[in-house]
Amino acid sequence: MTVAVWEALRERPLRFALSTWPLRCWAFLLSGTVVGFFALLLLTVLLFVGVGLSVVGVGLLVLMGVAVLGIPVAALERHRLRLVEPEPLLDPHGSLPGTGAWPWLRTRLRERATWRELGYTLALGVVFTATGIGFAALLGLSVLLTATPVIVWAIAPDTVMLVPGRPISDPVAALPGSAAGLLGLFVSAYVGGLLAGAQVWVAQSLLSARDEDLSTRVIELTRSRVRLVDAFEAERRRIERDLHDGAQQQLVALSMTLGLAELELRGQDSPATPLIARARGEARQALDQLRSLVRGIHPQVLTDHGLPAAVSELALRNPIPVTVEMHLPDRLPSAVETTAYFTVTEALTNASKHSGADQVSVVGRLHDDKLVLLITDNGHGGADPAAGAGLQGLADRVAILKGRLVVTSPVGGPTQLRVEVPCSA
Amino acid sequence: MLRVVLAEDAVLLRAGLVELLSRVGHEVTAAVGDAAELARAVDADRPDVVITDVRMPPGFRDEGLKAALELRSRHPGLPVVVLSQYVATAYATQLFSGASSAEGGLGYLLKDRVGEVTDFLDALDRVAGGQTVIDPEVVRVLLQQRTADEPLQRLTPREREVLALMAEGLNNQAIAQRLTITEASVVKHSSNIFMKLDLDPAEGNRRVLAVLAHLRREAPQV
C-alpha cells in the first residue's frame, strides 16, 4: 500500500511546501474533522437512544443502525479520500441477494467489511477529530499570526497585544509576528502532510476491499460465467433441434418424394428417370452433410446415452483408430459431459490432423468425484498448447468448471491431454 | 398388404410416409405424433408392423425407441421398425438389447432410407415377416476399423462382408447374389463367422445373434 502524500514528501521534501499538496492536506484534515465530529455525535446519540430503548425492542433496531452507520460514513470517506489520493478505493461490499431493507441488512451485517468500516468511523470520530482539532488550532494560529500586520492596521487605534503586556504600536512592529506565523504555516504544511498520510493509511487499511471480500465476488463471477456457458449450451441445443425438426425432416421428405417419383416411373423409359435418381443422390448428400453438422453442434447421443457412448461414436468416425476405455458409474452433470465431449472431439481432431499418430487412446475414469480424461496419441509430439486456439478455448471451458487441462507433448511424442473436471461443481 | 401404425412427429414426413405406404397397398391404421398416442394406437389396432421415429415429443429424446421397446414387451413378437436420424450405434444397441425376445421382426433404419423407396419397403416387409434388419450404414460403421475389437478381428474381410449383409437381414441366397459367390460358400463363410464369434448354433437365430454379439460389445454401458 502506498500513500501518495508520503511519497510526495519523500521524493521532493522542499518542493512539497510550495506545491498544492499542503492545501489539499489541510482541506482533507479539516473536512475530516467536521465529518468525524458529526459522525461521533450521531454515533453517541444513536447509541444512547438505542440502549435506552432496548427494553422496548425498537432500541435493538436503532442499535443495528449503529452497526451499519460505518457504511455511509465509509462511502463518504472513500470520496473524500480523493482529495489526497489519486486512486479510488474499491468498495468492499458484495452484491445483494435481493431488494429491500431486510436482505440488505442481513448481508451487510454478515460482512467483515461492515465492521471494519464501523471501526474506522470510531477512529475518525475520536482520534482523527481530536488530532484534527489540534491541527486546526496550529493552522489557525499560524494564519492569525501571519495576518497580524493587517489586523493591527485594521483595528487601530485599539491596541493589539501578541504577548500580554506588550502592545504593538503599528503594523510594521507586527512583522515579527508575521514571521512566526509563516514559520507556523511552513510547519503546518509538513505536519499536515504527515497527518493526512497517516489518516489515508488507516483508511486504506480499513475501507478498501480485501481478498476475503473479493473472493465472494470471484465466486459470483464464476457463477455468472457458468450461467453464460449454460445459456450457450441451451442455444446450441435449440439450433440443433431446429435443424433436426426443420431442415433435416424436409430433406428426408424431399428424398422420399423423389423416391416415389422413381417408383412411378419404374418400367417406363423416361428421360426423367436418371435425373430423379441424381436429385435423390444430391438430397442424400445434403442430408449427410446436415447430419454431421448437427452432430458437431450437439450430439443427441450424448444427451440420451451419456459420455462413454458419445465418445465411442466419435471414435468410430475418427480417421485414425481410437481405443476407448471409460468406466463411469453414472451419468455426469450435463455441463461436465458436454465439456468432456468437446475436449475429446478437439483432441482427436488435433491428433488426426497434426500429430502423425496412427493410434489414439481415450481413457476416462472417476477419481474422488472428479472426471479424469486422458487422451494419448503415439504421434511425433511437439504440440504447443499456447499456439492452438482450439486448445485455449477448451482450457477456458474446463477452467469455468473449476477443472484443468494439462498438455504434455515432448518433441518425439507422445502427446497426452489430461483433463480433470470436478463433477460436484 | 400390411396394417401399419406410424409414429412420426414431423408432419411433412408423416404425411409423406402415409402416402408412400398407401400407394404400395399397405394400410396405415393410425399415424400419430407422440409416444403416448403410439401406445394407444397399437393397443387398439393390433397392427402387423409398427414404424416409429426415435426422437419424439414431449422430451424429444428417445421416447419413440422406449415406446417401441415397451410395446414389444406388452405385445411379444410385435414387429417394429425404428427410424433414426442418427448413425449412432448406441440407439441400435438399445433397441436390440432392450427387446425382451428375439421373436418378431425388428428393424433399425436411418431416415434417409425412406428415400430409397424400394429398399425401405423391402426392409419393412422383412421385419413384418419376422426378420432383423439393421441399416447398412450403421452396419458399415459397426464393422469398419474396430482394430482393437478382438473377436471381429479374427474375421476375414470377406466374412465381414457376409456378416454385414446378414445384419441387413439378407438370406444366404440374397447374400450370394450380392457378393456374386455361390450359396455354398456363403454357408461356409457363415459357419466360420459363427465359430469365430463363439456362437452356439442352438441359440435361436444365429444371424441375428452374430450381429447382436457385436452390438453389445460395441457399447457395453447401455
Short mmCIF file of C-alpha atoms in Angstrom, two decimals, chain A residues 12 34 39 41 49 82 100 132 152 159 163 185 260 285 287 292 331 347 369 416 419:
data_model
loop_
_atom_site.label_atom_id
_atom_site.label_comp_id
_atom_site.label_asym_id
_atom_site.label_seq_id
_atom_site.Cartn_x
_atom_site.Cartn_y
_atom_site.Cartn_z
CA ARG A 12 10.71 16.25 -3.07
CA VAL A 34 -16.03 18.09 10.63
CA ALA A 39 -20.18 11.00 12.92
CA LEU A 41 -22.18 12.88 17.57
CA VAL A 49 -31.18 6.12 22.27
CA ARG A 82 -9.74 11.53 -3.47
CA GLY A 100 -35.44 -4.27 0.15
CA GLY A 132 -7.83 17.42 13.59
CA VAL A 152 -3.17 45.77 13.61
CA THR A 159 -4.18 48.16 20.79
CA VAL A 163 2.46 38.90 24.03
CA LEU A 185 2.35 27.65 8.17
CA LEU A 260 -41.88 -42.15 -55.02
CA GLN A 285 -25.59 -35.90 -49.75
CA LEU A 287 -28.67 -34.94 -45.56
CA SER A 292 -22.59 -34.21 -39.47
CA ARG A 331 -24.36 -40.06 -15.78
CA ALA A 347 -8.11 -33.69 -29.07
CA ASP A 369 -15.81 -37.18 -7.68
CA GLN A 416 -1.07 -36.52 -23.85
CA VAL A 419 -8.48 -33.16 -18.39
#
